[in-house]
Coordinates of C-alpha atoms in Angstrom, one line a residue:
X1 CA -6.7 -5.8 4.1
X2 CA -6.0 -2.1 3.6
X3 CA -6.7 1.4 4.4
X4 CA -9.2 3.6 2.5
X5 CA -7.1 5.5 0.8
X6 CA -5.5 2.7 -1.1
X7 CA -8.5 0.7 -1.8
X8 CA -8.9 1.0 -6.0
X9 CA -5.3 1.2 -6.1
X10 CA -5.2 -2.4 -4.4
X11 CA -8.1 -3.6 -6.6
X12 CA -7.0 -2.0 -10.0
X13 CA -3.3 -4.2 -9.1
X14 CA -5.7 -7.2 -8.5
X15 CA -7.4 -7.0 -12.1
X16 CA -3.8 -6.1 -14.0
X17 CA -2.2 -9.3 -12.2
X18 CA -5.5 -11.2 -14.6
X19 CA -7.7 -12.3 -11.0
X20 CA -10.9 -11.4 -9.8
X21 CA -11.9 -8.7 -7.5
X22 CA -13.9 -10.2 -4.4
X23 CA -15.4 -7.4 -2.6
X24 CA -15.9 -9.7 0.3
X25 CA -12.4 -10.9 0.2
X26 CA -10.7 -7.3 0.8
X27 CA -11.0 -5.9 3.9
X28 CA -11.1 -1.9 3.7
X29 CA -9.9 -0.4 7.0
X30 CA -11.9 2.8 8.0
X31 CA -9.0 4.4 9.9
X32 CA -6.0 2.7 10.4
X33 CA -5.7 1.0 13.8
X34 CA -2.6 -1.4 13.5
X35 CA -2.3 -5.0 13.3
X36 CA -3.7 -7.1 16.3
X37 CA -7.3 -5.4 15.5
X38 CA -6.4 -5.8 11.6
X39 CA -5.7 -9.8 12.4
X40 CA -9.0 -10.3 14.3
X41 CA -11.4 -8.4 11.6
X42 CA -9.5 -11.0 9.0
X43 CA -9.8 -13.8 11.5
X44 CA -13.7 -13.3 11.4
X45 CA -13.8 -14.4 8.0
X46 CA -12.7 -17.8 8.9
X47 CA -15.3 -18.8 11.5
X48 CA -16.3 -22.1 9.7
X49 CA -13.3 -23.7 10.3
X50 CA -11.5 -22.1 13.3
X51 CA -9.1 -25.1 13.4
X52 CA -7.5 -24.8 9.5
X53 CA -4.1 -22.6 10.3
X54 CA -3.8 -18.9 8.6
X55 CA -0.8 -17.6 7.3
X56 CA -0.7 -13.9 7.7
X57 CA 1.9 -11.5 5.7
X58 CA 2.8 -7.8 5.0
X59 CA 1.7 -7.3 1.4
X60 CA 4.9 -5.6 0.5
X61 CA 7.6 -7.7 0.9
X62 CA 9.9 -9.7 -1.4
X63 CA 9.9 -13.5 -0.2
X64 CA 11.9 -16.1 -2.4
X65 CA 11.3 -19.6 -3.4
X66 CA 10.7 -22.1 -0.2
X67 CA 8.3 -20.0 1.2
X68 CA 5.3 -22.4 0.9
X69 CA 7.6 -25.1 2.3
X70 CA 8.7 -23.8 5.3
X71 CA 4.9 -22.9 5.8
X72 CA 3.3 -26.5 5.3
X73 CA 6.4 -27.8 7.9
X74 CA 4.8 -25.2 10.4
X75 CA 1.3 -26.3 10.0
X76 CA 1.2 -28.3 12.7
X77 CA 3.2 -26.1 15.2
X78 CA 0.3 -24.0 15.0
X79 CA -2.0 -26.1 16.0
X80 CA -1.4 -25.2 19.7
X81 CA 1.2 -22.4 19.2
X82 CA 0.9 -18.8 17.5
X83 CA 3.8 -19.4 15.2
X84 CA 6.0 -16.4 13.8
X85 CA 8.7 -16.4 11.1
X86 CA 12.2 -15.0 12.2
X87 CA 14.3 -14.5 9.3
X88 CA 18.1 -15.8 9.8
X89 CA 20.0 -12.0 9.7
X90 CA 23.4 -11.7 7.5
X91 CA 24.2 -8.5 9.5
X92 CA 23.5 -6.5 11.9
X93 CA 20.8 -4.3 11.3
X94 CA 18.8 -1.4 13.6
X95 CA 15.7 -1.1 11.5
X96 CA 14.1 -4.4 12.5
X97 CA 13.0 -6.0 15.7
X98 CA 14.6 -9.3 17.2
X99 CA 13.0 -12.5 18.1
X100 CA 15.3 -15.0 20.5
X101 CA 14.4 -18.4 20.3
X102 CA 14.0 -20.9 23.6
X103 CA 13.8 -24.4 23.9
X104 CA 12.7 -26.1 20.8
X105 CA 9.4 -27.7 19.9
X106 CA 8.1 -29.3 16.5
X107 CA 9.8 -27.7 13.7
X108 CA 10.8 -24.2 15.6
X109 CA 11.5 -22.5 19.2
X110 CA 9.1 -21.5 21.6
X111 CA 9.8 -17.6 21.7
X112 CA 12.2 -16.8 24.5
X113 CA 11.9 -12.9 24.0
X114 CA 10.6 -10.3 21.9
X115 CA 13.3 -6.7 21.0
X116 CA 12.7 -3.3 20.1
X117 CA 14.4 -2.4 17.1
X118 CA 18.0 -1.8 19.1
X119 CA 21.1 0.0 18.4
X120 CA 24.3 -1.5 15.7
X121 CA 25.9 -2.6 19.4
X122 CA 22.9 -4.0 20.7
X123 CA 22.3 -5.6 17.2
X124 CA 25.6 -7.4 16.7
X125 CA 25.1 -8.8 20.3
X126 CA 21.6 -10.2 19.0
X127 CA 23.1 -11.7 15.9
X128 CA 26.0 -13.4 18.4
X129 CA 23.1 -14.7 20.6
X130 CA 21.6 -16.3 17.8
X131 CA 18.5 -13.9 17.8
X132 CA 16.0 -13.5 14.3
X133 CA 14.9 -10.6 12.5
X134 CA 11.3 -10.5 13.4
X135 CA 9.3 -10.6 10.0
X136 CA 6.2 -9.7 10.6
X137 CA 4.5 -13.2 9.1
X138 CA 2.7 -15.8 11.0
X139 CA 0.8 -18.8 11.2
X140 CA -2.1 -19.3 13.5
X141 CA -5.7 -21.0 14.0
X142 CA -9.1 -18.6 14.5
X143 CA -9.8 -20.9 17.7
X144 CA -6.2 -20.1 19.2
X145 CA -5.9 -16.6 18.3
X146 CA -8.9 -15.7 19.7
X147 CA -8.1 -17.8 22.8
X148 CA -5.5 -15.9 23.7
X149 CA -6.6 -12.7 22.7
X150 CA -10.0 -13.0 24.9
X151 CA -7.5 -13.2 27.9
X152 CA -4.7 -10.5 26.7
X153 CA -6.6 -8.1 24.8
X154 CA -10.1 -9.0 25.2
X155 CA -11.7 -5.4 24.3
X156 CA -10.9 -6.4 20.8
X157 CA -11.3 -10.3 20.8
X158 CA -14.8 -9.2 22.1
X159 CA -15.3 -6.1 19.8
X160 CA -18.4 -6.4 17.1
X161 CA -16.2 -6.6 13.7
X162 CA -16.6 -4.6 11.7
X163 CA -19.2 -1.7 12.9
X164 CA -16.8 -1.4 16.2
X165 CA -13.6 -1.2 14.1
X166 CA -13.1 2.8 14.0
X167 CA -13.9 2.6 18.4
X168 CA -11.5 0.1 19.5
X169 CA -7.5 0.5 20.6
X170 CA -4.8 0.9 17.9
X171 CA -2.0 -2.1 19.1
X172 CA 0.4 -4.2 16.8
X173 CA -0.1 -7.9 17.3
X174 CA 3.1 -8.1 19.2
X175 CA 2.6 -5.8 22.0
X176 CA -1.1 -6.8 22.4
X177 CA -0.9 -10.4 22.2
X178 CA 2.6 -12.4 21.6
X179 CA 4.6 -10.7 23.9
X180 CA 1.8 -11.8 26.8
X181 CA 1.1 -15.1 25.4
X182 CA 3.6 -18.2 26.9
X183 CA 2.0 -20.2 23.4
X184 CA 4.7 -18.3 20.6
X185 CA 7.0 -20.3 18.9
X186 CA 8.9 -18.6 16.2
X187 CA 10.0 -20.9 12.8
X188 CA 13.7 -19.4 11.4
X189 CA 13.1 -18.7 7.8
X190 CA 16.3 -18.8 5.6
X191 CA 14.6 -18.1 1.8
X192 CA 15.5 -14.9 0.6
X193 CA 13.9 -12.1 1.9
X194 CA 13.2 -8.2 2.2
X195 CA 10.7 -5.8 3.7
X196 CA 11.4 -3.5 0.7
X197 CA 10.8 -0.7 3.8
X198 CA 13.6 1.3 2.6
X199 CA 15.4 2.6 -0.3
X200 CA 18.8 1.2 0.3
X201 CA 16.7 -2.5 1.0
X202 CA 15.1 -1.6 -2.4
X203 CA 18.7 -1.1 -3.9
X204 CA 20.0 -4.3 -2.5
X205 CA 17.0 -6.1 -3.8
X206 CA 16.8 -4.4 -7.6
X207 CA 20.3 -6.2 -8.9
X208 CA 22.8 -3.4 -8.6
X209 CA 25.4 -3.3 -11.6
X210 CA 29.1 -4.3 -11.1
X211 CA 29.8 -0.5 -9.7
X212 CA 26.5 -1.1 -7.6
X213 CA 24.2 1.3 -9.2
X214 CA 20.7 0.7 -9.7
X215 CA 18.4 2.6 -12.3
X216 CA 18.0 4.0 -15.4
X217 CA 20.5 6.5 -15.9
X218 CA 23.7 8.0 -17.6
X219 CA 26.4 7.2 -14.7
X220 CA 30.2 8.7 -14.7
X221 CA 32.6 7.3 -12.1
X222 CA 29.2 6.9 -9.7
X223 CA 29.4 3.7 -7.5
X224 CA 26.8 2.2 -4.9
X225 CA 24.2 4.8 -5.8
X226 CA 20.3 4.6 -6.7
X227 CA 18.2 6.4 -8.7
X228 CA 14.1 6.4 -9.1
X229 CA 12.5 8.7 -11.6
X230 CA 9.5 8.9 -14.1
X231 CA 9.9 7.1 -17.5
X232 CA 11.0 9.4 -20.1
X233 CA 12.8 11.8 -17.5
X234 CA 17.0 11.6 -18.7
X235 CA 19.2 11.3 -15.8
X236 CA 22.9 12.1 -15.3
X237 CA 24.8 11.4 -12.5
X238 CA 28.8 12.0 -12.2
X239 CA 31.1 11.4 -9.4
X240 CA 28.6 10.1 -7.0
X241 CA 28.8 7.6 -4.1
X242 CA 26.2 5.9 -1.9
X243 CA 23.5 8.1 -2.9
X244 CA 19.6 7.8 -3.0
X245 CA 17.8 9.9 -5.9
X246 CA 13.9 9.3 -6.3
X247 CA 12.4 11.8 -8.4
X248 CA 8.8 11.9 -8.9
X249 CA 5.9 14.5 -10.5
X250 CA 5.7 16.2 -7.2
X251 CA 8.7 15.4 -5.1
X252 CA 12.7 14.9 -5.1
X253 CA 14.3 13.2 -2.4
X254 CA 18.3 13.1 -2.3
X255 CA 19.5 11.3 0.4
X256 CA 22.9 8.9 1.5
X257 CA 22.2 5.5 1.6
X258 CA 23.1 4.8 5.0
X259 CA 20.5 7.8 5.9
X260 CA 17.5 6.1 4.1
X261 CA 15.6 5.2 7.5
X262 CA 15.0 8.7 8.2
X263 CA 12.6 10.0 5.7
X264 CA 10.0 9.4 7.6
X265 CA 11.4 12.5 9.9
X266 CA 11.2 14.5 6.3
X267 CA 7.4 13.1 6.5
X268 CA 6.8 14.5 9.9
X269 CA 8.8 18.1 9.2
X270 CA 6.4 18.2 5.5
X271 CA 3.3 17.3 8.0
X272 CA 3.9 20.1 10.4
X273 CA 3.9 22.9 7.4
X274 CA 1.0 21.4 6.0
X275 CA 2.5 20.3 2.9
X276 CA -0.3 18.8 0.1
X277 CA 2.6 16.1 -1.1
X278 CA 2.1 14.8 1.8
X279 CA -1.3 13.6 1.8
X280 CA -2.0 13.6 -2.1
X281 CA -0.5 11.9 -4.8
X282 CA -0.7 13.3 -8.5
X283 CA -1.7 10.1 -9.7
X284 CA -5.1 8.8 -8.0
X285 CA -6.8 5.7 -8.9
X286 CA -10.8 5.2 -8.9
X287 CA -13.0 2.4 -9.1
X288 CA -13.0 3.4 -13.0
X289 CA -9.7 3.7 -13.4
X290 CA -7.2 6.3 -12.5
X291 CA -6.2 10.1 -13.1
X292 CA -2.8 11.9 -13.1
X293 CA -2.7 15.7 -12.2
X294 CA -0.2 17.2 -15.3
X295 CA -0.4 20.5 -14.3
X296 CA -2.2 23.1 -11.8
X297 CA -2.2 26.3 -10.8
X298 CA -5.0 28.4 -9.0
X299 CA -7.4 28.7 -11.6
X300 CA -6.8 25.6 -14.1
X301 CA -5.8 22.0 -13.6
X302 CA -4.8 19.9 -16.3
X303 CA -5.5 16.1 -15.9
X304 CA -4.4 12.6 -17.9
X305 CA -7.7 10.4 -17.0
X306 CA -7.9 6.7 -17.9
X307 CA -11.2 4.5 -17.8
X308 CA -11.4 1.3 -17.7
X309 CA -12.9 -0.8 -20.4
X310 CA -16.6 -1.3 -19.3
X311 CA -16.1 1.1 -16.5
X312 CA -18.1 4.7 -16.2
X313 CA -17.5 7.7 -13.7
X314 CA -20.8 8.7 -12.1
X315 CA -23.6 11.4 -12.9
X316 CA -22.6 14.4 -11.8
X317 CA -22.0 17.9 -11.7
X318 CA -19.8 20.5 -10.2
X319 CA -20.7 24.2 -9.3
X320 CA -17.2 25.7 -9.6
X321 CA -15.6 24.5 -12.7
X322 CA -16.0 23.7 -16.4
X323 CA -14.1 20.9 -17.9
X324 CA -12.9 20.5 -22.1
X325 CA -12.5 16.7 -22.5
X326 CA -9.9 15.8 -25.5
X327 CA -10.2 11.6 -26.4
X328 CA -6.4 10.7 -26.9
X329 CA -7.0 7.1 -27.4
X330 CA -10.1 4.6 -27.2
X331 CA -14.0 5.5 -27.6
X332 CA -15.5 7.9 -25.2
X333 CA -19.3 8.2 -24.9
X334 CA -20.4 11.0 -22.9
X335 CA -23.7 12.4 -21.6
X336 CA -24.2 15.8 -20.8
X337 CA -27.7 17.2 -19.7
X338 CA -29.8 14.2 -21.0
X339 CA -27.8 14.7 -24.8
X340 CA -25.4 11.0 -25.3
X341 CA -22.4 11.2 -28.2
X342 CA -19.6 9.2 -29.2
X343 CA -16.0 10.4 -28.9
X344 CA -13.2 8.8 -30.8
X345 CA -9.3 10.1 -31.0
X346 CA -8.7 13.6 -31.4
X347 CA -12.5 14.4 -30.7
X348 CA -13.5 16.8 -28.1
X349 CA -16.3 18.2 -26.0
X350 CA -16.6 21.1 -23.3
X351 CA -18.5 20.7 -19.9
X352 CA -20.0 23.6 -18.6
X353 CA -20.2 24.2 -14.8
X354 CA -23.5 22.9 -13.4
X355 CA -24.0 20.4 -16.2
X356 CA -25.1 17.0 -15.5
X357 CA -22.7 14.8 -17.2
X358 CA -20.9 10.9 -17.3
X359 CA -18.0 9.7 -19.0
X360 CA -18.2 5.8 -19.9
X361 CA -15.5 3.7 -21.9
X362 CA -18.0 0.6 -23.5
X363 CA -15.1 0.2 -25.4
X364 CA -12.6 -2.9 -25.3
X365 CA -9.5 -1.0 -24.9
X366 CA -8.9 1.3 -21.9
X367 CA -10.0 5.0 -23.0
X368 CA -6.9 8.0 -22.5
X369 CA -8.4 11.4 -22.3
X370 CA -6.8 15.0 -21.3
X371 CA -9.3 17.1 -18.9
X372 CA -8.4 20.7 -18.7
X373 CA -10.4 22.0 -15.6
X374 CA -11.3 25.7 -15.7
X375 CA -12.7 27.4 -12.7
X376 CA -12.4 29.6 -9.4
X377 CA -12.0 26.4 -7.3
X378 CA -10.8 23.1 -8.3
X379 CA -11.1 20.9 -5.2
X380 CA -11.7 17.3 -5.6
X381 CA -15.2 18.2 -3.1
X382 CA -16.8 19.9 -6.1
X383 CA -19.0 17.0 -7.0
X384 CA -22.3 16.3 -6.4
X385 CA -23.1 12.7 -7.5
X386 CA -26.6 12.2 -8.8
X387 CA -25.6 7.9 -9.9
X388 CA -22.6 6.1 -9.0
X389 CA -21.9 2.6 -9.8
X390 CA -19.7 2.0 -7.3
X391 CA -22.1 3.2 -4.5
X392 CA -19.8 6.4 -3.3

């Protein structure tokens, strides 16, 4: 499952990693509303057999070896238990939640309480009473969950999936549902682990070198620091400690290590002026592919587009702009108002505004083009689709 917004990103990563791209099989949230409604659109799926056990995880975490072992030992915990993985902490940390396990049954602990994410003192005290990092993974039946969720949150267990989606609350799982239910056991999970949900957790899992560093750069009597940046960008960095550099086309963040947890406050202060980095990204992915913004100002915008082989962008047309297309690699064949020819490298071909035109890569390599846009406005809006494969 995932939002809107990230749907051909997800299924462009699908087809790189060499699988198959189920439509059916990827939930695409309308607006986001959190992860007990999230759970019981998934659940849906697996109505045919409500007693065989789902496992449920974040897709961005890194999760060593032993997972799928710990897993099949939990199977039949969750047979009568909704079953959560606590991860054994090595330190106290204030950027997760705690579980504390009760009385043990089967191969874990019924769930004695649930924590908000506390402070270092109430943390250390957590770790001493033998409390887990809450992980955010579990391991549950249809038949159960729903169970329990008609009698603790039953305007979703009831809710028509997926046509009521956008209408019903936004809750976690854990405040709508486990932290009600007396049926939560919670399996410790020793493998190695991260959320990846900061930088400093992305330093510690990326293999620092023998100072600490991580990244690609030209370090001087630097230790503990991390740096991020686009390929091809040179990077020197000289008398620097516990630092955070991530560099991208549209955005430089320079932060302390130990500070990492608060860039979503930089989010929120961004969001309050209004700022565009916050809601757009320079690179974009498609259905066909994916386009990266070089360079814009107020009356051009310069583009690097990418097609997919077999993949086409619809008929259009915008009012606004014209568009010169330059082939960089791969075969482009292009229509424009009823007239089809064949691009190779170094060919080009201009689009005047209000022409109805398509770009398609039949090609067996992915096709690399530059798109200089020309126009009074340039917004993303200024297309009016007359065929689309992908049914936008």
């Amino acid at each position: 499952m995932t939002g809107a917004e990230y749907e051909f990103l997800v299924k462009n990563q699908i087809e790189e990693l060499g699988d198959e791209v189920i439509d059916d099989r990827i939930l695409i949230e309308p607006c986001g509303r959190n992860t007990l409604p999230a759970i019981a659109w998934g659940m849906h799926l697996f109505g045919d057999d409500p007693d065989e056990p789902v496992i449920i995880y974040p897709t961005d975490h890194l999760i060593g070896t032993g997972m799928e072992e710990v897993v099949a030992r939990a199977v039949p915990l969750a047979t009568d238990h909704l079953v959560t993985f606590g991860i054994v902490p090595d330190r106290p940390h204030t950027g997760y939640g705690y579980i504390s396990p009760g009385v043990p049954v089967s191969n874990g602990y019924r769930v004695a309480a649930f924590h908000e994410k506390p402070d270092p003192v109430a943390a250390g005290q957590f770790i001493a009473d033998g409390a887990l990092w809450n992980a955010g993974i579990f391991l549950m039946t249809p038949r159960l969950f729903f169970e329990e969720c008609s009698r603790y949150a039953p305007e979703i267990a009831d809710a028509d999936l997926p046509d009521a989606y956008p209408d019903i609350p936004s809750i976690s799982v854990d405040y709508g549902l486990l932290e009600h239910s007396s049926r939560v056991a919670v399996v410790p999970l020793t493998v190695p682990w991260s959320d990846l949900g900061t930088f400093s957790a992305l330093h510690d899992a990326s293999g620092p070198d023998a100072d600490g560093n991580v990244g690609e750069a030209l370090i001087l009597d630097s230790k503990g620091c991390t740096f991020i940046h686009p390929e091809g960008k040179r990077v020197a960095a000289i008398g620097l400690s516990d630092l955070v550099v991530v560099d991208t086309d549209d955005a430089l963040l320079v932060c302390h290590r130990n500070a990492t947890e608060r860039v979503r406050e930089v989010v929120s202060a961004l969001s309050a002026l209004h700022d565009r980095t916050v809601e757009e990204h320079r690179l974009v992915h498609r259905p066909w592919g994916a386009y990266l913004v070089l360079e814009e100002s107020r009356f051009f915008k310069i583009k690097r587009i990418t097609v997919k082989p077999g993949a086409s962008l619809s008929l259009q047309q915008h009012q606004h702009r014209s568009e010169h297309w330059v082939v960089v690699s791969g075969c482009a064949h292009v229509r424009i108002d009823g007239s089809t020819r064949v691009l190779t490298q170094g060919e080009s071909t201009f689009v005047r505004a209000g022409a109805v035109h398509r770009l398609e890569n039949q090609g067996k390599i992915p096709l690399e083009m530059i798109e200089v846009q020309i126009g009074e406005y340039l917004g993303e809006d200024d297309i009016i689709r007359l065929d689309d494969h992908y049914g936008r």
